[in-house]
Amino acid sequence: MFKEPYKIILRRFRDRPLESGLLVLAVALGIGAFSAGFSLLMNTVSYSRNLMSSPEYKELIFSTRSNSEEMETPVREKLVQETAVLKVSDLEAAKMAPGVQWAFVQNRAHLRLITRDSQISSPPEAMGPPAPPESAEGGTSKNNFFTISDDERAAAEKDESVVIAELDEISGYEVTPQFFNAWGITAADGSLFTDTDLNSTANIIVLGSKLASLIAGEGNNPSILLGKKLLTREGYQTIIGITNPVSSSYDSEYFAPYRDQSGGVSGFRRRFMDTQLRFAVYNPSDLDQTAELLKNWFAAQFGEDQITVSNPRAEAMQLVKRNGGIGILILFLSAAGFFIALVNVSNILISRVLRMKKGVGILMAVGAAKKDIMNLFLLETVLIALLGGAAGTALALPLSNYMREAAGITTASWLFTAVGVVLSGIVTVLFGIIPSRHYMKIDPAEAMRS
Amino acid sequence: MIKLENINKQYDLGTVKVNALKNVSLEIKRGDYAAIMGPSGSGKSTLMHILGILDSASRGKYYLEDYDVTSLPDREQARIRNQHFGFIFQSFNLFPELSAVENVMLPMSYAGVAAKTRREKAVKLLEDVGLSHRLTHLPTMLSGGEQQRVAIARALSNDPDLILADEPTGNLPSDKGEEILEILESLNRRGVTIVMVTHNPEQSKRAGYVIELRDGAVIKESDTLEGKDV
Ligand SMILES: Nc1ncnc2c1ncn2[C@@H]1O[C@H](COP(=O)(O)OP(=O)(O)O)[C@@H](O)[C@H]1O
Ligand SMILES: [Mg+2]
């Protein structure tokens, strides 16, 4: 049971529902607003920091003009432009810029698989990207697609060295080896490909860890796939390695060596896509300088304005800055609201002190020391802060959720909301100490007179 | 038991200074039954507050069993009020949020008495003042006489040596006041020292001696006709 002095406080709180309710509501709104604002800013900052530390934002991307631009270009110029095809050998531009750590090609790619029940006799338009209407070589599908007869498939199904997956399509990248270095991807089983593999024509692929498990099937160790040939519409692909998990989408993707020459893996498609060369720097602050050096090199090779550079970091920075600015503004507004709420709470508490004056005198007469009185009313403040904090948290969670979503932050920590609630709870109690200091100043003899 | 030497109490109201007590010296012995009389504003309540260590003198010495209490820290003064003194006021001063029994338990909670013991003792004390049927009543549901009897039970809860009663019957009809007085006198017979402020000459005659105040000064300290133990 509570001691009698606490009962006085609790019952006073209970017997004035309107005033107590207003106190709690004011604290709840204040704490709710502040902790939501706080968590938004902290989440924004930490999200941006994580985002910016991604290898992606250490890269400069060089590409020929995009297709859409190309279509608007007069035919005569287009001819010129077609000479500007970026090749693996152009990665040597990296030698011109000491800031470059890794240089590589990373092109999106897909592989359409032949499963036990896919229609192999029908043309492949049915799935995946459409086939080229007329390829440059004017070749038939035979040039571009690997086809097998039903009999051959039946034989393949029996062949121990062939893997027939139950997926229609897998996606991944055609990359050059330094891609793996830039992203810190290593082989868990088998090996990754190297520069030598770029010069051969063997169809080899490396599987992401999740993709490997998926293809191997439940309960099977993915390493059984090593050295086996995956049956795809683009031919047999020998699985040479499986990556360690990197907890990103790369875990569910495959990697094939990028080769300039057509005729390799889905070679036809590259002519319709820009080949992008990526240069990752050691230090993001070198990006601008490095971009200049590389641009000069490419301008010397291909002429001015043939190659465009994009700097994902610079673009992302703008977004980060905007979100940060909004976050700071919201935190400022919510802190202002919180402060105003606290001033009001403090005022109501002081008026409570004045009404409780005589009670303080009586408590001291029956044996309370000034410190006891202080602690007693501090308890009242803590009670209000706790109730307000709980209600404020209930407000802050959906609010900060909503604001976060609006700001496009996908990874968020509840911890920031919790820290915001605790912080503002402490500030509330500190504000509550101001009125309880008034209690300390009450002269019991004077209080008894009223 | 208590010795006051040249106690002065001055209130500074900015332009004017009010001398509520002027060179008050007096001694209260263990077992005394003292009455303080004097017109309104003569400093009776001020003197009671100083005696009860609720207020401190501007000048002068206060000895409790030869200890100078004015120099004690706040916590120690609170302990003395709690353990050795019992206060009774004209306006009862019960907590409206607490029931009769809880009001009596209150001083014991500052003495660190366990809840069960507090309750048992409070019930016993309320029985002694004839309120066994009013234990869980809130003060607002009690008559003035009943409230003052709860206040007496509260003042007695830590077995005080001294009861300080500031016009305890002032707000009561005379028959109820008489009941209160009889309780106080029976306590005095059991050895509790009583200092009581009163306006009523009939009441003061029943005390051991009377201290008369006027304008903050003691003008007369006299044995009463009945002349009890002085
Ligand atoms: N807090 C105070 N501030 C100023 N003057 C006070 C204060 N308390 C008491 N007084 C003055 O001190 C004098 C004595 O008051 P008090 O002891 O209450 O008298 P009594 O109890 O005999 O009626 C009065 O003149 C009163 O106005
Ligand atoms: Mg008075």
XYZ file of C-alpha atoms and ligand atoms in Angstrom:
708
model
C 0.000 0.000 0.000
C 1.056 3.590 -0.507
C 2.126 5.671 2.426
C -0.338 8.350 3.428
C 1.543 11.292 1.889
C 1.486 9.537 -1.489
C -2.191 8.852 -1.075
C -2.784 12.564 -0.698
C -1.005 13.236 -3.982
C -2.674 10.404 -5.876
C -6.141 11.328 -4.646
C -5.626 14.995 -5.395
C -4.654 13.920 -8.881
C -7.740 11.746 -9.170
C -10.154 14.262 -7.673
C -9.312 16.911 -10.260
C -9.836 14.978 -13.483
C -10.056 18.028 -15.718
C -6.896 19.671 -14.476
C -4.959 16.403 -14.255
C -6.220 15.381 -17.688
C -5.091 18.667 -19.183
C -1.695 18.284 -17.582
C -1.249 14.797 -18.966
C -2.573 15.812 -22.373
C -0.223 18.781 -22.584
C 2.720 16.595 -21.644
C 1.583 13.865 -24.060
C 1.301 16.269 -26.985
C 4.640 17.807 -26.138
C 6.458 14.507 -25.731
C 4.685 13.011 -28.731
C 5.618 15.897 -31.011
C 9.154 16.178 -29.752
C 10.003 12.500 -29.890
C 8.446 12.133 -33.335
C 10.472 15.084 -34.576
C 13.575 13.800 -32.869
C 13.216 10.316 -34.269
C 12.569 11.677 -37.761
C 15.752 13.705 -37.742
C 17.850 10.937 -36.228
C 16.456 8.361 -38.643
C 17.080 10.717 -41.537
C 20.650 11.307 -40.452
C 21.439 7.660 -39.813
C 19.687 6.515 -42.986
C 21.605 9.059 -45.046
C 24.858 8.109 -43.415
C 24.283 4.430 -44.188
C 23.170 5.213 -47.680
C 26.187 7.378 -48.341
C 28.571 4.736 -47.082
C 27.269 2.337 -49.725
C 29.845 1.564 -52.449
C 27.247 2.776 -54.919
C 27.921 6.338 -53.791
C 31.627 6.135 -54.403
C 31.094 5.606 -58.095
C 31.210 7.693 -61.204
C 29.272 6.255 -64.113
C 30.386 6.916 -67.671
C 28.056 6.034 -70.493
C 27.263 6.912 -74.077
C 24.196 9.062 -74.538
C 20.982 7.356 -73.614
C 18.676 5.815 -76.148
C 16.032 8.452 -75.726
C 18.528 11.160 -76.463
C 19.823 9.186 -79.380
C 16.425 9.118 -81.008
C 16.298 12.874 -81.088
C 19.746 13.133 -82.546
C 19.975 13.806 -86.291
C 21.009 10.795 -88.289
C 24.313 12.245 -89.354
C 25.428 12.805 -85.801
C 24.073 9.460 -84.824
C 26.547 7.840 -87.109
C 29.313 9.621 -85.328
C 27.891 8.568 -82.074
C 27.810 4.938 -82.952
C 31.527 4.965 -83.013
C 31.442 5.919 -79.392
C 30.997 2.475 -77.951
C 32.519 1.965 -74.542
C 34.601 -1.116 -74.113
C 36.224 -2.943 -71.276
C 39.546 -1.633 -72.445
C 38.314 1.910 -71.752
C 38.499 1.081 -68.062
C 42.168 1.849 -68.354
C 41.130 5.494 -68.050
C 41.432 4.730 -64.363
C 45.175 5.035 -64.753
C 44.701 8.736 -65.394
C 43.012 9.311 -62.062
C 44.906 8.329 -58.923
C 41.726 8.625 -56.840
C 40.169 5.609 -58.544
C 40.236 2.427 -56.534
C 38.222 0.106 -58.746
C 37.084 0.314 -62.340
C 34.482 -2.032 -63.729
C 31.481 -2.651 -65.912
C 28.184 -3.523 -64.304
C 25.311 -4.095 -66.672
C 21.900 -5.381 -65.803
C 21.211 -8.805 -67.307
C 18.648 -11.569 -67.265
C 18.804 -15.227 -67.984
C 15.734 -17.114 -69.055
C 15.856 -20.644 -67.855
C 14.554 -23.777 -69.391
C 12.546 -25.660 -66.846
C 11.127 -29.124 -66.938
C 7.850 -27.844 -68.300
C 8.720 -24.747 -70.330
C 7.595 -24.617 -73.904
C 10.870 -24.872 -75.670
C 9.514 -25.106 -79.144
C 7.696 -21.771 -79.007
C 9.568 -18.536 -79.648
C 10.882 -16.877 -76.511
C 8.953 -13.573 -76.934
C 6.464 -14.932 -74.490
C 8.773 -14.237 -71.619
C 11.431 -11.809 -70.697
C 12.403 -8.786 -72.735
C 11.246 -8.843 -76.317
C 13.624 -10.205 -78.858
C 15.231 -7.693 -81.181
C 13.043 -7.002 -84.160
C 16.033 -7.159 -86.457
C 19.405 -7.643 -85.051
C 22.380 -5.922 -86.580
C 23.562 -9.144 -88.125
C 20.030 -9.745 -89.317
C 20.493 -13.155 -87.856
C 17.836 -15.611 -87.001
C 16.978 -16.611 -83.518
C 19.463 -19.408 -83.897
C 22.242 -16.901 -83.510
C 20.928 -15.554 -80.304
C 19.065 -18.351 -78.669
C 20.160 -21.671 -77.632
C 17.478 -24.171 -78.475
C 17.208 -27.821 -77.719
C 14.745 -30.391 -78.770
C 12.458 -32.176 -76.365
C 14.665 -35.238 -76.696
C 17.762 -33.294 -75.836
C 16.014 -31.908 -72.814
C 14.988 -35.357 -71.726
C 18.628 -36.368 -71.961
C 19.682 -33.257 -70.051
C 17.248 -34.074 -67.302
C 19.021 -37.355 -66.803
C 22.487 -35.783 -67.020
C 24.018 -35.415 -63.571
C 26.126 -32.466 -64.678
C 23.119 -30.378 -65.763
C 21.059 -28.270 -63.408
C 17.474 -27.626 -64.391
C 16.066 -24.955 -62.150
C 12.412 -24.398 -61.413
C 12.612 -20.710 -62.198
C 11.597 -19.083 -65.454
C 14.025 -16.255 -65.166
C 16.866 -15.065 -63.011
C 18.303 -11.597 -62.989
C 21.756 -10.370 -62.316
C 24.626 -8.429 -63.780
C 27.284 -8.802 -66.342
C 30.319 -7.483 -64.598
C 34.058 -7.237 -64.823
C 36.021 -8.685 -61.888
C 36.703 -5.458 -60.003
C 32.963 -5.160 -59.404
C 33.438 -7.820 -56.739
C 36.217 -5.830 -55.091
C 34.214 -2.613 -55.093
C 31.276 -4.287 -53.346
C 33.334 -6.507 -51.108
C 31.820 -9.657 -52.580
C 33.784 -12.834 -52.003
C 33.253 -16.458 -52.895
C 31.858 -18.766 -50.261
C 32.214 -21.786 -52.521
C 34.122 -22.181 -55.745
C 35.577 -18.992 -57.111
C 34.765 -15.670 -58.716
C 35.880 -15.043 -62.257
C 38.993 -13.089 -63.113
C 40.311 -11.003 -65.966
C 41.444 -14.167 -67.739
C 37.860 -15.382 -67.884
C 36.940 -12.218 -69.790
C 39.133 -13.332 -72.659
C 37.661 -16.790 -72.954
C 34.231 -17.465 -74.327
C 33.142 -20.028 -71.785
C 29.693 -19.368 -70.355
C 30.291 -19.175 -66.650
C 28.261 -17.643 -63.851
C 28.563 -16.936 -60.137
C 25.424 -17.194 -58.029
C 24.389 -14.996 -55.115
C 23.969 -16.944 -51.886
C 20.162 -16.788 -51.769
C 19.804 -17.523 -55.440
C 22.088 -20.538 -55.074
C 19.967 -21.917 -52.236
C 16.857 -21.336 -54.294
C 18.229 -23.202 -57.291
C 19.728 -25.997 -55.211
C 16.314 -26.522 -53.642
C 15.318 -26.817 -50.043
C 17.476 -29.028 -47.894
C 20.307 -29.216 -50.407
C 23.697 -27.724 -49.823
C 24.131 -25.093 -52.574
C 27.710 -26.234 -53.088
C 26.393 -29.246 -55.017
C 25.787 -26.774 -57.865
C 29.476 -26.050 -58.335
C 30.863 -27.114 -61.699
C 27.401 -28.009 -62.970
C 25.781 -26.511 -66.015
C 22.606 -24.453 -65.633
C 20.233 -24.965 -68.551
C 19.113 -21.601 -69.957
C 17.712 -20.316 -73.189
C 21.061 -18.671 -73.658
C 22.954 -21.898 -73.410
C 24.512 -23.908 -70.655
C 26.046 -21.724 -67.973
C 28.699 -23.355 -65.830
C 28.334 -22.429 -62.186
C 31.813 -21.656 -60.931
C 31.111 -19.986 -57.610
C 28.650 -18.964 -54.918
C 29.082 -15.680 -53.062
C 29.121 -14.967 -49.369
C 25.966 -13.179 -48.253
C 26.305 -9.370 -48.391
C 22.750 -8.646 -47.157
C 21.690 -6.754 -50.216
C 19.760 -7.588 -53.335
C 22.989 -9.003 -54.745
C 22.365 -12.117 -52.683
C 19.480 -13.034 -54.984
C 21.273 -12.323 -58.218
C 23.814 -13.890 -60.519
C 26.979 -12.495 -61.995
C 28.344 -13.305 -65.418
C 31.527 -12.002 -66.989
C 31.006 -8.968 -69.170
C 32.564 -9.291 -72.601
C 32.713 -6.734 -75.347
C 32.238 -9.234 -78.154
C 28.712 -10.168 -79.077
C 27.805 -13.788 -79.187
C 28.440 -14.378 -75.550
C 25.737 -14.374 -72.966
C 22.760 -12.429 -74.333
C 25.223 -10.552 -76.486
C 22.595 -9.079 -78.774
C 21.125 -6.980 -76.074
C 24.143 -4.930 -75.363
C 23.829 -3.070 -78.580
C 20.512 -1.710 -77.378
C 21.801 -0.753 -74.009
C 24.452 1.641 -72.997
C 27.464 0.003 -71.587
C 28.340 1.836 -68.462
C 31.819 2.051 -67.076
C 32.026 2.570 -63.369
C 34.899 4.079 -61.466
C 34.858 3.739 -57.695
C 37.097 6.112 -55.755
C 38.934 5.526 -52.496
C 37.524 8.651 -50.967
C 34.169 10.227 -51.908
C 35.687 13.688 -51.569
C 37.818 12.909 -54.613
C 34.766 12.325 -56.809
C 34.687 15.741 -58.440
C 38.370 15.861 -59.173
C 38.360 12.306 -60.466
C 35.361 13.055 -62.678
C 37.294 15.913 -64.290
C 40.350 13.779 -64.980
C 38.301 10.951 -66.444
C 36.173 13.295 -68.528
C 39.286 14.714 -70.087
C 40.486 11.254 -70.940
C 37.183 10.274 -72.539
C 36.977 13.576 -74.386
C 40.399 12.885 -75.849
C 39.308 9.397 -76.912
C 35.840 10.067 -78.248
C 35.561 13.817 -78.644
C 33.677 16.298 -76.497
C 30.172 15.476 -75.333
C 30.142 11.911 -76.576
C 30.241 10.418 -73.138
C 28.117 11.470 -70.198
C 29.114 11.185 -66.570
C 26.784 10.715 -63.711
C 27.682 11.122 -60.078
C 25.061 9.288 -58.010
C 26.500 10.684 -54.808
C 26.020 14.293 -55.831
C 22.416 13.521 -56.769
C 21.727 11.623 -53.568
C 23.390 14.360 -51.526
C 20.793 16.842 -52.688
C 18.020 14.602 -51.512
C 19.818 13.956 -48.234
C 20.277 17.662 -47.665
C 16.638 18.374 -48.375
C 15.473 15.650 -46.002
C 17.912 16.810 -43.343
C 16.670 20.377 -43.661
C 13.062 19.289 -43.343
C 14.026 17.118 -40.378
C 15.694 20.017 -38.584
C 12.753 22.306 -39.250
C 10.303 19.730 -37.909
C 12.453 19.110 -34.845
C 12.603 22.842 -34.216
C 8.823 23.207 -34.509
C 8.140 20.201 -32.333
C 10.649 21.372 -29.730
C 8.957 24.768 -29.706
C 5.572 23.092 -29.187
C 7.042 20.912 -26.475
C 8.505 23.944 -24.731
C 5.214 25.832 -24.820
C 3.427 22.782 -23.427
C 5.984 22.528 -20.630
C 5.666 26.185 -19.680
C 1.944 25.665 -19.354
C 2.386 22.493 -17.355
C 4.809 24.313 -15.097
C 2.268 27.084 -14.580
C -0.526 24.706 -13.685
C 1.816 22.945 -11.273
C 2.743 26.249 -9.624
C -0.915 27.087 -9.124
C -1.259 23.659 -7.544
C 1.556 24.547 -5.186
C -0.264 27.650 -4.047
C -3.419 25.672 -3.395
C -1.445 23.022 -1.541
C 0.327 25.585 0.628
C -1.605 24.855 3.767
C -1.206 21.120 3.231
C 2.544 21.623 3.071
C 2.417 23.418 6.420
C 0.455 20.553 7.967
C 2.802 17.933 6.520
C 5.743 19.761 8.041
C 3.941 20.057 11.366
C 3.441 16.285 11.481
C 7.094 15.625 10.664
C 7.938 16.135 6.999
C 11.309 17.676 6.226
C 11.583 20.105 3.329
C 13.236 17.388 1.303
C 10.310 15.035 1.909
C 7.971 17.690 0.593
C 10.135 18.218 -2.462
C 10.269 14.495 -3.180
C 6.542 14.166 -2.738
C 5.736 16.733 -5.375
C 8.498 15.493 -7.588
C 6.636 12.222 -7.514
C 3.561 14.009 -8.766
C 5.595 15.454 -11.617
C 7.088 12.079 -12.457
C 3.607 10.578 -12.449
C 2.425 13.213 -14.900
C 5.545 12.744 -17.009
C 5.043 8.958 -17.067
C 1.377 9.127 -18.026
C 2.102 11.865 -20.545
C 5.082 9.928 -21.827
C 3.008 6.795 -22.380
C 0.279 8.699 -24.191
C 2.941 10.673 -26.049
C 4.601 7.484 -27.243
C 1.275 6.236 -28.540
C 1.100 9.475 -30.520
C 4.720 9.537 -31.603
C 4.934 6.033 -33.057
C 2.368 6.402 -35.839
C 3.358 10.032 -36.357
C 7.053 9.353 -36.839
C 6.181 6.330 -38.936
C 4.143 8.463 -41.237
C 6.746 11.198 -41.452
C 9.475 8.669 -42.128
C 7.519 7.109 -44.931
C 6.876 10.526 -46.382
C 10.609 11.192 -46.311
C 11.276 7.864 -48.027
C 13.286 6.346 -45.226
C 13.029 2.599 -45.405
C 15.227 1.505 -42.555
C 14.200 3.020 -39.233
C 14.996 2.323 -35.652
C 12.394 2.471 -32.882
C 15.300 3.263 -30.650
C 15.283 6.889 -31.786
C 11.635 7.313 -30.824
C 12.399 5.685 -27.485
C 15.374 7.968 -26.910
C 13.200 10.952 -27.861
C 10.540 9.909 -25.351
C 13.097 9.392 -22.591
C 14.820 12.687 -23.358
C 11.620 14.681 -23.369
C 10.428 12.811 -20.272
C 13.546 13.961 -18.436
C 13.033 17.533 -19.616
C 9.424 17.343 -18.408
C 10.576 16.271 -14.966
C 13.184 19.045 -14.936
C 10.435 21.552 -15.684
C 8.392 19.943 -12.934
C 11.188 20.608 -10.458
C 10.729 24.349 -10.938
C 7.300 24.390 -9.254
C 8.322 21.826 -6.673
C 11.108 24.210 -5.680
C 8.335 26.598 -4.712
C 7.200 24.046 -2.191
C 10.606 24.182 -0.600
C 10.272 27.905 -0.105
C 6.960 27.637 1.712
C 7.240 28.846 5.252
C 5.134 26.404 7.255
C 4.215 28.960 9.887
C 2.945 31.300 7.230
C 1.199 28.479 5.428
C -0.716 27.571 8.579
C -2.086 31.055 8.875
C -4.045 30.906 5.605
C 11.906 20.853 29.038
C 11.720 24.042 26.918
C 13.427 27.281 27.652
C 13.025 30.450 25.568
C 15.447 33.319 26.129
C 14.726 36.774 24.749
C 12.891 35.540 21.692
C 12.161 38.233 19.134
C 10.221 37.757 15.945
C 10.153 40.476 13.390
C 8.244 40.494 10.101
C 9.737 42.754 7.507
C 6.971 44.158 5.363
C 9.197 46.443 3.372
C 8.182 49.840 4.701
C 7.120 48.693 8.142
C 8.550 46.108 10.439
C 6.134 44.189 12.629
C 7.504 43.039 15.938
C 5.324 39.993 16.533
C 7.319 38.906 19.597
C 9.453 41.097 21.844
C 11.987 39.620 24.245
C 9.852 36.657 25.201
C 11.498 34.488 27.844
C 9.735 31.581 29.420
C 10.206 28.037 30.606
C 7.928 25.058 30.187
C 8.560 22.077 32.403
C 7.732 18.462 31.686
C 4.134 17.734 32.696
C 3.079 21.387 32.633
C -0.358 22.503 31.534
C 0.156 26.047 30.274
C -2.398 28.426 28.794
C -1.451 31.340 26.561
C -3.877 34.249 26.533
C -3.948 37.594 24.844
C -5.906 39.686 22.385
C -5.954 38.927 18.690
C -2.678 39.876 17.013
C -0.720 39.775 20.250
C 1.610 37.085 18.898
C 0.132 33.909 20.384
C 0.222 31.886 17.177
C 3.692 33.183 16.373
C 4.876 31.974 19.761
C 3.250 28.566 19.221
C 4.958 28.180 15.844
C 8.312 29.010 17.366
C 7.706 26.580 20.217
C 6.816 23.901 17.626
C 9.945 24.655 15.532
C 7.707 25.450 12.588
C 9.156 28.922 12.604
C 12.415 30.369 13.794
C 13.010 33.424 15.905
C 14.712 36.535 14.534
C 16.711 36.732 17.736
C 16.958 34.803 20.972
C 17.626 31.266 22.090
C 15.442 28.170 22.146
C 16.602 25.248 24.291
C 14.903 21.876 24.162
C 16.269 19.723 26.980
C 19.319 22.018 26.971
C 19.872 21.585 23.214
C 19.846 24.671 21.063
C 17.328 23.641 18.399
C 17.634 26.698 16.166
C 20.965 25.475 14.859
C 19.725 21.979 14.015
C 19.406 20.962 10.364
C 15.962 20.864 8.788
C 15.794 17.072 8.800
C 16.507 16.957 12.544
C 13.936 19.642 13.311
C 11.398 17.635 11.303
C 12.233 14.568 13.360
C 11.648 16.454 16.616
C 8.268 17.732 15.386
C 7.391 14.227 14.338
C 8.560 12.343 17.413
C 8.141 14.755 20.297
C 5.484 17.302 19.387
C 1.804 17.068 18.560
C -0.047 19.973 16.940
C -3.718 20.806 17.272
C -5.147 23.746 15.344
C -8.266 25.858 15.517
C -9.267 24.832 11.997
C -8.471 21.116 12.537
C -6.230 20.976 9.439
C -7.069 17.418 8.448
C -6.294 16.295 4.904
C -9.605 16.124 3.031
C -8.187 13.403 0.755
C -7.527 11.047 3.657
C -10.008 9.157 5.784
C -10.034 9.640 9.579
C -7.821 6.629 10.135
C -5.404 7.627 7.363
C -5.089 11.137 8.800
C -4.053 9.566 12.104
C -1.640 7.209 10.330
C 0.069 10.103 8.520
C 2.622 11.197 11.178
C 3.554 7.569 11.797
C 4.487 7.137 8.136
C 7.135 9.842 8.623
C 8.334 7.928 11.669
C 8.851 4.844 9.518
C 6.188 2.747 11.244
C 5.005 -0.267 9.225
C 1.599 0.061 7.567
C -0.067 -2.624 9.665
C 1.160 -1.169 12.943
C 0.175 2.319 11.789
C -3.344 1.219 11.109
C -3.718 -0.721 14.354
C -2.466 2.170 16.417
C -4.616 4.704 14.550
C -7.718 2.599 15.130
C -6.884 2.351 18.827
C -6.355 6.117 19.116
C -9.625 6.856 17.351
C -11.395 4.452 19.690
C -9.879 6.358 22.617
C -11.439 9.610 21.395
C -14.747 7.867 20.780
C -14.629 7.642 17.006
C -14.480 3.886 16.414
C -17.548 4.220 14.170
C -15.970 6.925 11.981
C -12.716 5.246 10.891
C -13.138 5.389 7.139
C -15.048 8.661 7.005
C -13.528 11.555 5.122
C -13.157 14.769 7.173
C -15.946 16.442 5.194
C -18.357 13.829 6.517
C -17.450 14.572 10.146
C -18.723 17.304 12.474
C -16.330 19.941 13.825
C -16.019 18.203 17.184
C -15.344 14.880 15.495
C -12.734 16.451 13.220
C -10.942 17.972 16.192
C -10.970 14.606 17.948
C -9.371 13.045 14.824
C -6.793 15.844 14.968
C -6.070 14.999 18.602
C -5.666 11.336 17.729
C -3.282 12.388 14.970
C -1.298 14.602 17.372
C -0.948 11.612 19.712
C 0.054 9.063 17.094
C 3.799 9.191 17.820
C 3.372 9.461 21.622
C 4.489 13.112 21.858
C 5.984 14.742 24.939
C 4.407 18.084 24.168
C 1.049 19.011 22.693
C 0.776 22.452 21.156
C -2.890 23.446 20.785
C -3.658 26.792 19.134
C -7.239 27.695 20.091
C -8.392 24.079 19.794
C -11.956 24.912 20.797
C -12.194 28.183 18.869
C -14.320 26.741 16.080
C -16.491 24.535 18.246
C -19.730 24.978 20.180
C -19.066 25.111 23.917
C -20.217 21.562 24.725
C -17.965 20.121 22.015
C -15.140 22.387 23.187
C -15.581 21.002 26.665
C -15.140 17.457 25.337
C -11.871 18.467 23.668
C -10.646 20.157 26.824
C -11.406 17.075 28.878
C -9.410 14.894 26.516
C -6.447 17.266 26.759
C -6.663 17.352 30.545
C -6.753 13.580 30.772
C -3.628 13.479 28.600
C -1.970 15.958 30.952
C -2.843 13.759 33.898
C -1.005 10.937 32.081
C 2.115 13.135 31.898
C 1.837 14.824 28.511
C 2.947 18.457 28.580
C 0.273 20.778 27.162
C 0.572 24.321 25.871
C -2.777 25.734 24.788
C -3.781 29.082 23.351
C -7.234 30.174 24.415
C -9.466 33.208 24.488
C -11.675 31.723 27.129
C -10.816 32.824 30.713
C -12.801 29.861 32.110
C -10.565 27.496 30.151
C -7.362 29.263 31.154
C -8.270 28.936 34.819
C -8.140 25.177 34.457
C -4.515 25.303 33.274
C -1.535 25.106 35.620
C -0.498 28.631 34.774
C -1.284 31.379 32.287
C 1.101 33.327 30.063
C -0.421 36.627 29.014
C 0.777 38.301 25.850
C 0.145 41.845 24.671
C 1.747 43.346 21.544
C 4.219 40.511 21.396
C 5.458 40.809 24.964
C 4.736 38.668 28.007
C 2.964 40.963 30.435
C 2.106 38.470 33.100
C 2.914 34.902 33.987
C 0.624 33.777 36.766
C -0.424 30.714 38.661
C -4.124 30.080 38.392
C -6.466 30.016 41.368
C -6.715 26.278 41.246
C -2.892 26.363 41.450
C -1.856 23.007 40.185
C 1.725 21.832 40.015
C 3.980 24.793 39.156
N 3.756 36.290 7.930
C 3.510 37.451 8.548
N 3.875 38.594 7.946
C 3.667 39.754 8.543
N 3.093 39.903 9.714
C 2.704 38.791 10.368
C 2.880 37.515 9.803
N 2.415 36.598 10.673
C 1.956 37.280 11.725
N 2.125 38.598 11.534
C 1.771 39.666 12.475
O 2.313 39.319 13.734
C 1.423 39.653 14.725
C 1.094 38.463 15.586
O 0.303 37.576 14.899
P -0.256 36.228 15.522
O 0.854 35.540 16.186
O -1.000 35.491 14.490
O -1.285 36.742 16.587
P -2.414 35.949 17.363
O -2.267 34.544 17.104
O -2.168 36.300 18.789
O -3.709 36.484 16.900
C 0.209 40.256 14.068
O 0.310 41.670 14.100
C 0.287 39.741 12.662
O -0.288 40.660 11.782
Mg -3.659 33.112 16.330
